[in-house]
Tab-separated table of C-alpha atoms and ligand atoms in Angstrom:
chain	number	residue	atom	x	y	z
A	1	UNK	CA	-39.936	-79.161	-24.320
A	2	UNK	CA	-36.499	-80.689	-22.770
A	3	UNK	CA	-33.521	-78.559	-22.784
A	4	UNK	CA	-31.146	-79.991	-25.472
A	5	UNK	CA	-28.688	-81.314	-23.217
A	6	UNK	CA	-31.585	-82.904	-20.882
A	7	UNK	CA	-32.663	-84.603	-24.595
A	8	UNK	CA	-28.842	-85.878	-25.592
A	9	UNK	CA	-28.969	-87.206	-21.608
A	10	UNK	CA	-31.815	-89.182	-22.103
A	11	UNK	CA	-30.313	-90.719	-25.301
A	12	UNK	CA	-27.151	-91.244	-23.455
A	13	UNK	CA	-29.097	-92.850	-20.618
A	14	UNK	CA	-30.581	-95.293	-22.352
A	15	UNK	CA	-28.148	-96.382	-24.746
A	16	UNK	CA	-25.806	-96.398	-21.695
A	17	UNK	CA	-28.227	-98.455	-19.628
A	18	UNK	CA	-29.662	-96.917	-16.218
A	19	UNK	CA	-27.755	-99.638	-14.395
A	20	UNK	CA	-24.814	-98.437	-15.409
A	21	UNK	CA	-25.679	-94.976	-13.994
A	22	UNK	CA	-26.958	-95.953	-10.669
A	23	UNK	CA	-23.863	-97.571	-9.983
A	24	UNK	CA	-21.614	-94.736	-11.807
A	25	UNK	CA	-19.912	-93.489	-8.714
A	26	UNK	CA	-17.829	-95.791	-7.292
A	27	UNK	CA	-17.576	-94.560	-3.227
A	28	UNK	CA	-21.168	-95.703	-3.469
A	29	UNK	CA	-20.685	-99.683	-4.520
A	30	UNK	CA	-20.228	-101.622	-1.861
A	31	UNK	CA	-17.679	-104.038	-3.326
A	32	UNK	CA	-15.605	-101.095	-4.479
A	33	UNK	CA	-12.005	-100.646	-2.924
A	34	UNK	CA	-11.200	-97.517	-0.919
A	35	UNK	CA	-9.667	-94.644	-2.713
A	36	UNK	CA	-6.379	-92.863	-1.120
A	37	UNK	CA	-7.975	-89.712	-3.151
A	38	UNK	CA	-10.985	-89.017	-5.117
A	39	UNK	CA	-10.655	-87.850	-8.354
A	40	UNK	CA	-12.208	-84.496	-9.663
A	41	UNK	CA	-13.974	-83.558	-13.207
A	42	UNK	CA	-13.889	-79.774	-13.075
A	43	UNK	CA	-16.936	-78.383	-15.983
A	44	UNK	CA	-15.504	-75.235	-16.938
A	45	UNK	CA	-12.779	-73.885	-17.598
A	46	UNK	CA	-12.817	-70.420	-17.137
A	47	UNK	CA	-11.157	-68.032	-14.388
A	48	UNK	CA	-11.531	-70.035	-11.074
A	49	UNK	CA	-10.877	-73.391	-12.620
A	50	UNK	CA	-7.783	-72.025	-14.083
A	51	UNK	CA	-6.226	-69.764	-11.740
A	52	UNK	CA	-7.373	-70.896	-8.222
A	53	UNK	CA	-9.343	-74.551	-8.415
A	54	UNK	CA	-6.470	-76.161	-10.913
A	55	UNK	CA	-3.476	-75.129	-8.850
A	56	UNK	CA	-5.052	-76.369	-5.390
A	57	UNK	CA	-5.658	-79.805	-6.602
A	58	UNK	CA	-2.274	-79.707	-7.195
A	59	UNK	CA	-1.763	-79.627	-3.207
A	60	UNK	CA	-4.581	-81.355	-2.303
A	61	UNK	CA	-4.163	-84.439	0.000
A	62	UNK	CA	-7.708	-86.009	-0.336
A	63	UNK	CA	-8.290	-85.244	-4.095
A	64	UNK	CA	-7.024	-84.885	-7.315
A	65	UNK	CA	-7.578	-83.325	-10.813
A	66	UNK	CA	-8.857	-86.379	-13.026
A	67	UNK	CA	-10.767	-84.999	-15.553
A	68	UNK	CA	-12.230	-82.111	-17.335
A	69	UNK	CA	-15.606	-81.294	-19.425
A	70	UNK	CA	-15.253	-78.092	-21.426
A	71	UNK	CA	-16.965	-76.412	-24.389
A	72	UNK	CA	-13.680	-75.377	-26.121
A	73	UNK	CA	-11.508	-78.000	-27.802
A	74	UNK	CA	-8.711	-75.940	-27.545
A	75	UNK	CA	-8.657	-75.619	-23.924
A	76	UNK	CA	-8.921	-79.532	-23.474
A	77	UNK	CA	-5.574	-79.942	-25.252
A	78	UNK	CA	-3.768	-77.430	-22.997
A	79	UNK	CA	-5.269	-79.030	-19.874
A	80	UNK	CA	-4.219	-82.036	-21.111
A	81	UNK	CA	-0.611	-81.309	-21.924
A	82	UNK	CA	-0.449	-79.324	-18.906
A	83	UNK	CA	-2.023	-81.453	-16.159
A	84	UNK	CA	-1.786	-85.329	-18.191
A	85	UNK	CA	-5.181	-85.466	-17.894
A	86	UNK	CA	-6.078	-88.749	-20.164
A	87	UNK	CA	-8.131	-89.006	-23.446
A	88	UNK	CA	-10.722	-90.429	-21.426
A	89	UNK	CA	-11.473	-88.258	-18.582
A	90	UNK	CA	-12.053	-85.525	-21.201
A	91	UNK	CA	-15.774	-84.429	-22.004
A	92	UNK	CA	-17.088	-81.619	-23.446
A	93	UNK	CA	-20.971	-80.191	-22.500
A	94	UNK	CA	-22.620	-82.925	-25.062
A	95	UNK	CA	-21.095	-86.341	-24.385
A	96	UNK	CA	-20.799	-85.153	-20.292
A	97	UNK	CA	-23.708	-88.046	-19.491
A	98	UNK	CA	-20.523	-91.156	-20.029
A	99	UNK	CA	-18.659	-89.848	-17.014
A	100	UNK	CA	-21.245	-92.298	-15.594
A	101	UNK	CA	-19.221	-95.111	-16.645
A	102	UNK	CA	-15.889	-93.284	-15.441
A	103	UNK	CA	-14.591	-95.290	-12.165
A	104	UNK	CA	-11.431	-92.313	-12.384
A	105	UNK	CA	-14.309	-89.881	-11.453
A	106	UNK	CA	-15.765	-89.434	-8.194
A	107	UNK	CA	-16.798	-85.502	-7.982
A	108	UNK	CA	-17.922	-83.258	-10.692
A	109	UNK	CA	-17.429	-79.848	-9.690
A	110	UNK	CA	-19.411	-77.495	-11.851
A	111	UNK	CA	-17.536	-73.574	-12.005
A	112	UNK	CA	-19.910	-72.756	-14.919
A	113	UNK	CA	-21.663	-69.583	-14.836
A	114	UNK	CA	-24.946	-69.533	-12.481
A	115	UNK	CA	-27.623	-70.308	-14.594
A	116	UNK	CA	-26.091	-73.528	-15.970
A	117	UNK	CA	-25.347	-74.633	-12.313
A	118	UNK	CA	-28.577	-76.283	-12.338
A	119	UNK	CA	-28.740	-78.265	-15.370
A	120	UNK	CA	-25.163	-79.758	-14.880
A	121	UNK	CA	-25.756	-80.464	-11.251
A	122	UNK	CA	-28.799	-82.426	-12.253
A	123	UNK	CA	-26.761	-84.305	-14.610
A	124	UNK	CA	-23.627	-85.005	-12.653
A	125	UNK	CA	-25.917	-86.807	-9.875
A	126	UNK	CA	-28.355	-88.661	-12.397
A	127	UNK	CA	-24.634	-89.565	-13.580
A	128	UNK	CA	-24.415	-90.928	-9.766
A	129	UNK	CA	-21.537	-88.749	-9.073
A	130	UNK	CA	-21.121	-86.503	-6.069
A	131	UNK	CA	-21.635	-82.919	-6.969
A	132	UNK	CA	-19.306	-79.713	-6.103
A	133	UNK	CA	-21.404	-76.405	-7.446
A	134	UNK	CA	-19.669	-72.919	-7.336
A	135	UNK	CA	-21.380	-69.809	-5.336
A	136	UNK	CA	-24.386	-68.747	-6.197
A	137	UNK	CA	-25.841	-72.088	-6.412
A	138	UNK	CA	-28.494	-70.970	-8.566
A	139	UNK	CA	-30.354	-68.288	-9.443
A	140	UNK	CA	-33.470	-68.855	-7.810
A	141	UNK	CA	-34.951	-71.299	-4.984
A	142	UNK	CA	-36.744	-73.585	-6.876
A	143	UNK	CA	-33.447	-74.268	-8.833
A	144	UNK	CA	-31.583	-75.114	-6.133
A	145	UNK	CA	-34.166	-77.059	-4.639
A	146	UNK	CA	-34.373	-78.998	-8.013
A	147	UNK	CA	-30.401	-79.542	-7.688
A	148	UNK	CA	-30.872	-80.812	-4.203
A	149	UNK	CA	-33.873	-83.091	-4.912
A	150	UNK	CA	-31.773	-84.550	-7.932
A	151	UNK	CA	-28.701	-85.653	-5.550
A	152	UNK	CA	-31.089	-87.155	-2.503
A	153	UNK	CA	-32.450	-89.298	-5.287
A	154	UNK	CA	-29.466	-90.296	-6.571
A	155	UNK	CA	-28.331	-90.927	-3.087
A	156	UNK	CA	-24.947	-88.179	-4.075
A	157	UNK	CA	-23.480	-85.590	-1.818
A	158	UNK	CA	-23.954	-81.828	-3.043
A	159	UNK	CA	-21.827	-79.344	-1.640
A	160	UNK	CA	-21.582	-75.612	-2.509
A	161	UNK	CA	-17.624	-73.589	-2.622
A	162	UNK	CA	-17.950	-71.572	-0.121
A	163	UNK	CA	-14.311	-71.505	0.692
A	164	UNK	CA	-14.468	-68.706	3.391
A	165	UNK	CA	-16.663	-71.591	5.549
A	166	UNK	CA	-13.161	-73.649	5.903
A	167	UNK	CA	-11.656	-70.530	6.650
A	168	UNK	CA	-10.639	-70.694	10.135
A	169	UNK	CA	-10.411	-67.184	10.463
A	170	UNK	CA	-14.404	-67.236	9.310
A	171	UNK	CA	-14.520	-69.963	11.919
A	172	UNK	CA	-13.099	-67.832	14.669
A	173	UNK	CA	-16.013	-65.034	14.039
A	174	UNK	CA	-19.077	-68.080	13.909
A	175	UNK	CA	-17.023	-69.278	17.001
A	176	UNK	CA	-18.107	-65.735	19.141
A	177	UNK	CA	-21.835	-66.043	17.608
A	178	UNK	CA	-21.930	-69.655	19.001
A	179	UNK	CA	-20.287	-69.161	22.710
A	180	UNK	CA	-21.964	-65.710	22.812
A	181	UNK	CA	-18.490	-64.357	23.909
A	182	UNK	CA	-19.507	-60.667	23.901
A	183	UNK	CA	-23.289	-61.195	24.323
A	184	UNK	CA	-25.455	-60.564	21.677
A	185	UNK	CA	-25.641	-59.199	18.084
A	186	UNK	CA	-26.883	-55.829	18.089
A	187	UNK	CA	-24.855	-54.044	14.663
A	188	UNK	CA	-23.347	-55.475	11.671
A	189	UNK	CA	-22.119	-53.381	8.605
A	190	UNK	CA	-20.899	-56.128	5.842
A	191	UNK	CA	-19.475	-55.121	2.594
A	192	UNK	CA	-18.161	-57.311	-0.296
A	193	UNK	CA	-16.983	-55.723	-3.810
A	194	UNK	CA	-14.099	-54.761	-6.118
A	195	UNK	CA	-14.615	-52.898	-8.858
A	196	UNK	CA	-15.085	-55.331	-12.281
A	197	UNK	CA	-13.563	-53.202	-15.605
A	198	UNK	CA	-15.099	-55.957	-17.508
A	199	UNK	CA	-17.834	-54.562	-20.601
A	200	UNK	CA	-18.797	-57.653	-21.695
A	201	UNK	CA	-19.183	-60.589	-19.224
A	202	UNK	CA	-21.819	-63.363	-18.056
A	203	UNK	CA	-21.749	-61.441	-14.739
A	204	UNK	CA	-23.716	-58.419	-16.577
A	205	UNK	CA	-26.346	-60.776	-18.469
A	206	UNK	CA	-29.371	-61.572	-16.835
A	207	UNK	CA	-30.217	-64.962	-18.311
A	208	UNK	CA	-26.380	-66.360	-17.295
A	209	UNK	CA	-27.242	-65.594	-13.473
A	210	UNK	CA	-24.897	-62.114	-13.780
A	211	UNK	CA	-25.847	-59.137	-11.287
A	212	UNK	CA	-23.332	-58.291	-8.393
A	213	UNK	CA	-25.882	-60.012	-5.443
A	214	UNK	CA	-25.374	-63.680	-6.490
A	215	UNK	CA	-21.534	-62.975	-6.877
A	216	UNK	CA	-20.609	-60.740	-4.554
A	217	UNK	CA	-23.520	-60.348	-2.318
A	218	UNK	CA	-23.679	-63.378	-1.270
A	219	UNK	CA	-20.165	-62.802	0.855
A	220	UNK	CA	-22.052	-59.477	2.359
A	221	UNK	CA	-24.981	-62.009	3.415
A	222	UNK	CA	-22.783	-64.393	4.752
A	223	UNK	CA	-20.516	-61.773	7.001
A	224	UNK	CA	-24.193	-61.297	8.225
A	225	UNK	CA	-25.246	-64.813	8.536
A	226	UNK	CA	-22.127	-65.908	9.784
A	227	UNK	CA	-21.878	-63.347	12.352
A	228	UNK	CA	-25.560	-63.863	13.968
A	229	UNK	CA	-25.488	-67.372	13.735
A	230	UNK	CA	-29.499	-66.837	12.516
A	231	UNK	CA	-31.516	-66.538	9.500
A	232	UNK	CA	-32.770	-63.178	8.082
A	233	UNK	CA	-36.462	-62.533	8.843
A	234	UNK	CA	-37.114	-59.382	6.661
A	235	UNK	CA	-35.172	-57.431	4.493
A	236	UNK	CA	-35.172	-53.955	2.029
A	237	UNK	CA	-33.077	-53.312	-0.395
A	238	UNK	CA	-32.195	-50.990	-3.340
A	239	UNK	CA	-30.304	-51.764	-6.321
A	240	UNK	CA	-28.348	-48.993	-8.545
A	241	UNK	CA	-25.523	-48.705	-10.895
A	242	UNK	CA	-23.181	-45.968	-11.660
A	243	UNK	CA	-22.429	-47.744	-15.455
A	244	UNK	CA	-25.623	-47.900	-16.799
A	245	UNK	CA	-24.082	-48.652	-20.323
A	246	UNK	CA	-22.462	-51.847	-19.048
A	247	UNK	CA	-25.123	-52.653	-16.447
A	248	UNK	CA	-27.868	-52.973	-18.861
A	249	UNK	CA	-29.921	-55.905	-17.203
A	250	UNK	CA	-28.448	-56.453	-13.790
A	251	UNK	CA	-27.672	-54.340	-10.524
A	252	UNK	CA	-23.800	-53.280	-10.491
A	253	UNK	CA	-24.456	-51.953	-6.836
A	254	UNK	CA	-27.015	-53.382	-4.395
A	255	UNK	CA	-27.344	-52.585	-0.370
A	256	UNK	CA	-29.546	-54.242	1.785
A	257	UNK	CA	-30.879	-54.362	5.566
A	258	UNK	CA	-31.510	-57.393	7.121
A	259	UNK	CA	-33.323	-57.834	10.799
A	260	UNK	CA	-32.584	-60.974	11.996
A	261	UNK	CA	-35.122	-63.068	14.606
A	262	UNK	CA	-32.774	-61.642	18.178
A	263	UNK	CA	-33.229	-57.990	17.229
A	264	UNK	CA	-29.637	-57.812	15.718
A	265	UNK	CA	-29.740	-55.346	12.103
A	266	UNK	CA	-27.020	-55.756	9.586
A	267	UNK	CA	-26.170	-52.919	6.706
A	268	UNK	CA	-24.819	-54.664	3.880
A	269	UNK	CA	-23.041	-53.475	0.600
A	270	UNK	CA	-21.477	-55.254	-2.583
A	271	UNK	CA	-20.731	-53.824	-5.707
A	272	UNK	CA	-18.875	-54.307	-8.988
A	273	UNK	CA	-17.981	-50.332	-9.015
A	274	UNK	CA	-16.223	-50.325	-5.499
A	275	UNK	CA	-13.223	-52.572	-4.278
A	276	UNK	CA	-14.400	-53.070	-0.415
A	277	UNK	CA	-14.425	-56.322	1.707
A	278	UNK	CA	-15.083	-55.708	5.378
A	279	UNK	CA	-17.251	-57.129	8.752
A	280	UNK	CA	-17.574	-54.741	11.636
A	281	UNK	CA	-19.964	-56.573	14.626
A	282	UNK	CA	-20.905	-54.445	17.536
A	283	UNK	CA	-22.388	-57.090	20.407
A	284	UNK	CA	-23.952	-55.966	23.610
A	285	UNK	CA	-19.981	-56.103	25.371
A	286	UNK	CA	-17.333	-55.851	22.541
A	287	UNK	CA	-16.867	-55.644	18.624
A	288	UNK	CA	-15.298	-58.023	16.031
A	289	UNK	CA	-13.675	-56.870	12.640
A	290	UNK	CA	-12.334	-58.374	9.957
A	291	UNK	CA	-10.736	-56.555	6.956
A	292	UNK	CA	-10.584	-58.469	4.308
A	293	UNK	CA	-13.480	-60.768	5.224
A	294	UNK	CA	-13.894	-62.967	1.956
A	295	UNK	CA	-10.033	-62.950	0.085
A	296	UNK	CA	-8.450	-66.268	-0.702
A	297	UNK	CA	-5.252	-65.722	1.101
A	298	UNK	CA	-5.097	-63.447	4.678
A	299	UNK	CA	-8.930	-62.967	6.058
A	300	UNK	CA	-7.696	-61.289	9.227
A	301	UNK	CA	-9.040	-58.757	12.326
A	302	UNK	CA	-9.095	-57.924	15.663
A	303	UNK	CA	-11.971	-58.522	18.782
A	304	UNK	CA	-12.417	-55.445	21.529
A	305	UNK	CA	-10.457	-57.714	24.002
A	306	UNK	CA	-7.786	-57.148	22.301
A	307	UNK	CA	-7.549	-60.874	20.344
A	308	UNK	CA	-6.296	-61.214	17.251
A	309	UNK	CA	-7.820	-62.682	14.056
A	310	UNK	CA	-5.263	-64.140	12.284
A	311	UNK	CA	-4.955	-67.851	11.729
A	312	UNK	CA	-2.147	-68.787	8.719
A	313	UNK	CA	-4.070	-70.586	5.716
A	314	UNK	CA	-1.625	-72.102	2.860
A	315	UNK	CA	-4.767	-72.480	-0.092
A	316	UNK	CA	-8.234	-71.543	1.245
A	317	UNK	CA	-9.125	-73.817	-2.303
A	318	UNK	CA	-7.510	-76.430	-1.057
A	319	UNK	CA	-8.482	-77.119	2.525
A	320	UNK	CA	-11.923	-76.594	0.986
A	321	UNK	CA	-11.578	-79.714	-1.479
A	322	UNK	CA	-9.677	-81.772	1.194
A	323	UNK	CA	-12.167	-81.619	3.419
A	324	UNK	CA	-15.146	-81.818	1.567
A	325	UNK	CA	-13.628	-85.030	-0.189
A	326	UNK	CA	-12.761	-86.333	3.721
A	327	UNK	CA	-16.908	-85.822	4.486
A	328	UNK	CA	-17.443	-87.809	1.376
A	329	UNK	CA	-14.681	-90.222	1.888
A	330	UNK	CA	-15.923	-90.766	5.866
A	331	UNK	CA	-19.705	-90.163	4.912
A	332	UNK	CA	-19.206	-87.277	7.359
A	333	UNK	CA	-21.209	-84.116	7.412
A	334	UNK	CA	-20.606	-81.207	4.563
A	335	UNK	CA	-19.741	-77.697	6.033
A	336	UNK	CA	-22.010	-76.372	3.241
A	337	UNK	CA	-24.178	-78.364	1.831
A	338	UNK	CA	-27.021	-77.420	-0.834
A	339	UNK	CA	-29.022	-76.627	1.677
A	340	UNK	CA	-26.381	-73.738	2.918
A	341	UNK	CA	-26.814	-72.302	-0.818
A	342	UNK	CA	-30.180	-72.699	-0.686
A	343	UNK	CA	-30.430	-70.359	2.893
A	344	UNK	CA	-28.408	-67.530	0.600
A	345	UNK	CA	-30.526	-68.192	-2.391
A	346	UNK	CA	-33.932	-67.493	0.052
A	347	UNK	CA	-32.711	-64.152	0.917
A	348	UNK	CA	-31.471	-63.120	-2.296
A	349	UNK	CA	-34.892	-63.602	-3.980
A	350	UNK	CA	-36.411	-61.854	-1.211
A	351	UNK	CA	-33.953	-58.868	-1.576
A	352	UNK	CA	-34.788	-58.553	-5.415
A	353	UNK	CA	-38.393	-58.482	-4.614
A	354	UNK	CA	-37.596	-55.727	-2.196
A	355	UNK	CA	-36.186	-54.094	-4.630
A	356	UNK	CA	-39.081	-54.242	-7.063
A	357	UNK	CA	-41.732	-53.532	-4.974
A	358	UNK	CA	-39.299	-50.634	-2.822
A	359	UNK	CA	-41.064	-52.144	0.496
A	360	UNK	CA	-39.195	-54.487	2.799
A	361	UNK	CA	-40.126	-58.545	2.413
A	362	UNK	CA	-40.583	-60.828	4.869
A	363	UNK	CA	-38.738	-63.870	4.479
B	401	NAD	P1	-15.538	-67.301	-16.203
B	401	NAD	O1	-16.367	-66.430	-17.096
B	401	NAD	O2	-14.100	-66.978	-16.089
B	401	NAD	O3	-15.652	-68.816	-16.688
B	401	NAD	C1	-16.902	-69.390	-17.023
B	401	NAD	C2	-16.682	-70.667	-17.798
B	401	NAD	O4	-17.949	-71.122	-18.250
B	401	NAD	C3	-15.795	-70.491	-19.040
B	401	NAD	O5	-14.960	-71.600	-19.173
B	401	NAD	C4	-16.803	-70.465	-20.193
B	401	NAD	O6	-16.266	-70.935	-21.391
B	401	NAD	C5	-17.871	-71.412	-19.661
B	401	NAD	N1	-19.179	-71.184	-20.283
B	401	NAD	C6	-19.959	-72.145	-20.832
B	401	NAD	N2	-21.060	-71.626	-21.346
B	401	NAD	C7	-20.982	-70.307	-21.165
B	401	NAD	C8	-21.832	-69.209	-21.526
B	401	NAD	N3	-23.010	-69.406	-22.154
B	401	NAD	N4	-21.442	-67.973	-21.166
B	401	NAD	C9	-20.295	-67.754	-20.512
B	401	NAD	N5	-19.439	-68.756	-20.153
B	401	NAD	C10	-19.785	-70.008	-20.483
B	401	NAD	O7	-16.258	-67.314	-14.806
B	401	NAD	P2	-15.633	-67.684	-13.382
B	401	NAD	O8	-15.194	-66.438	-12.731
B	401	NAD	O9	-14.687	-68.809	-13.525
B	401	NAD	O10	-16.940	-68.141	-12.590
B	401	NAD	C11	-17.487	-69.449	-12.710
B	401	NAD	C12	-18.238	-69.799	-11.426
B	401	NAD	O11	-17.304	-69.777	-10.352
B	401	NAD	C13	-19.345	-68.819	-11.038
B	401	NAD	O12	-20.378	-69.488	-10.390
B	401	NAD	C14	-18.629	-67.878	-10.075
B	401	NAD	O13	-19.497	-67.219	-9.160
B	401	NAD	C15	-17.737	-68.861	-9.357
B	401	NAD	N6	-16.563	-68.233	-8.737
B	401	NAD	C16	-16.334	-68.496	-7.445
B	401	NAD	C17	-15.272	-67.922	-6.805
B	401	NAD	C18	-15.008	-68.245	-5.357
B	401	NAD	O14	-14.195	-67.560	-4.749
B	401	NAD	N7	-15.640	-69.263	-4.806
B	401	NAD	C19	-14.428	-67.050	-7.489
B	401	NAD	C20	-14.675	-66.813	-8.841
B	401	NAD	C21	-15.764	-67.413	-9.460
């Protein structure tokens, strides 16, 4: 049995007409003229598309806010007074499939909660639009490998928010893994977490993607990844909450190991009980810290040779949309692609079957 909205799509499709769909983005016709800036649908409307993604594409260079797709009618008439965002860049979750016939839209960027990242990331690229999905991309491999499947064969661009990678302050620590400047990785302690006074929220429900390791964790993972420059190669973990009556189905507190393939460890923590966002890395000749490691404004630290960490950032947001929409607009390289999610989305099934089983997984 389709999903409804797969079942409305395939109605849409072919009253629409598939030609109409392969040709629905227009930085992929040929004949089309070159865009100054690309326009963005954000789907939903919640926290980051209100307070973080709407304001930076209001100082973007590259792109601009063109359209929205929400569930609540209500919302759509503030956006639209607020932003003049026209009648007919509007959607809500059922008539979503016409953006294919939208030339105003170039990127849908999906900031749903994670279990719907799939299903509207399929749909945005059959709609032959490039695809922006929020962090986690999914909650489990073979969705994400679905979502990146569904843009190659729609011949789309898929790129996940991880801000922090256009940080350059993030840039400066994967700098040191990549020249090797104080040898080796041999420690890394990596927490990410703030305490969440939310009772009743899609982060603490199981089938909407909730638990802290897809929201948080996956900034604890990256300190690590980012750090080593390598992929995990076996992990343990343990899950445990200190709210049990708001933590019903998901993990408010998880901490993890992770060896990685050149004998460097990394301790890693994220929780929704504890505020904490930090990257210690001991090498063989020197140390790196950051403190915060994963804010939107003022990632900053210090190296044992006495360099500072500290590079001035105006919107993280921002310089993330610019210069994803510059890859797209140049047909340049993503600095994380669905196949960066993907990498995160590896270990964090691995670290959940850890955590069942209580033995460490190989990954
Ligand atoms: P939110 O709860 O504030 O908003 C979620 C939106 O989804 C709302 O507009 C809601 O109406 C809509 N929605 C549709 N169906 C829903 C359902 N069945 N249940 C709940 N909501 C539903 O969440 P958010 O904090 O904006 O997070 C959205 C996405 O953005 C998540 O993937 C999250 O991890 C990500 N995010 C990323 C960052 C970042 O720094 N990159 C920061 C915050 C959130």
């Amino acid at each position: 049995m389709l999903p409804i909205e797969r079942r409305k799509f395939l109605t849409t499709l072919s009253l629409a007409g598939a030609a109409t769909l392969v040709s629905g983005n227009p930085l992929l016709a040929a004949t089309a003229p070159k865009k100054d800036k690309l326009g963005i649908a954000l789907v939903g409307l919640g926290y980051y598309s209100t307070d973080l993604l709407a304001p930076a594409l209001q100082m973007t260079e590259k792109c601009y806010l063109a359209g929205i797709v929400t569930g609540t009618p209500a919302k759509a008439q503030q956006w639209k007074a607020k932003y003049k965002i026209p009648d007919k860049n509007i959607y809500n979750y059922q008539n979503f499939d016409q953006i294919a016939n939208n030339p105003d839209i170039d990127v849908v960027y999906v900031v749903l909660p994670p279990s719907m990242h799939r299903e509207f990331v399929v749909r945005a690229a059959n709609a032959g639009k490039h695809v922006f999905c929020e962090k986690p991309m999914a909650p489990s491999v073979a969705d994400c490998e679905a979502m990146i499947a569904a843009c190659q064969k729609n011949k789309v661009k898929l790129a996940i928010g991880y801000r922090c990678q256009h940080d350059p302050n993030i840039q400066a620590v994967m700098k040191v893994a990549k020249e090797q400047k104080f040898g080796k990785v041999k420690m890394i302690t990596s927490a990410a977490g703030y305490f969440d006074a939310r009772t009743d929220h899609w982060k603490q429900k199981k089938a909407l993607g909730g638990g802290v390791m897809g929201d948080m964790g996956v900034y604890a993972l990256q300190g690590a990844r980012l750090a080593t420059g390598e992929e995990p190669i076996r992990v343990i973990a343990q899950a445990s909450t200190t709210r049990p009556e708001i933590y019903k189905e998901v993990e408010e507190t998880m901490m993890f190991l992770l060896d990685f393939p050149s004998g460097a460890r990394a301790a890693c923590q994220t929780s929704f009980g504890i505020n904490m966002n930090h990257l210690q890395v001991n090498y063989e000749k020197g140390w790196l810290k950051l403190e915060p490691q994963s804010s939107y404004l003022g990632n900053k630290g210090s190296m044992s040779d006495g360099t500072n960490i500290d590079f001035p950032i105006k919107n993280q947001q921002a310089k993330q949309l610019d210069e994803d929409c510059l890859a797209l607009m140049n047909q340049t390289d993503l600095i994380a692609p669905g196949e960066e999610g993907l990498r995160d989305i590896r270990v964090v099934e691995a670290i959940y079957q850890s955590v069942r089983s209580g033995q460490s997984v190989k990954i």
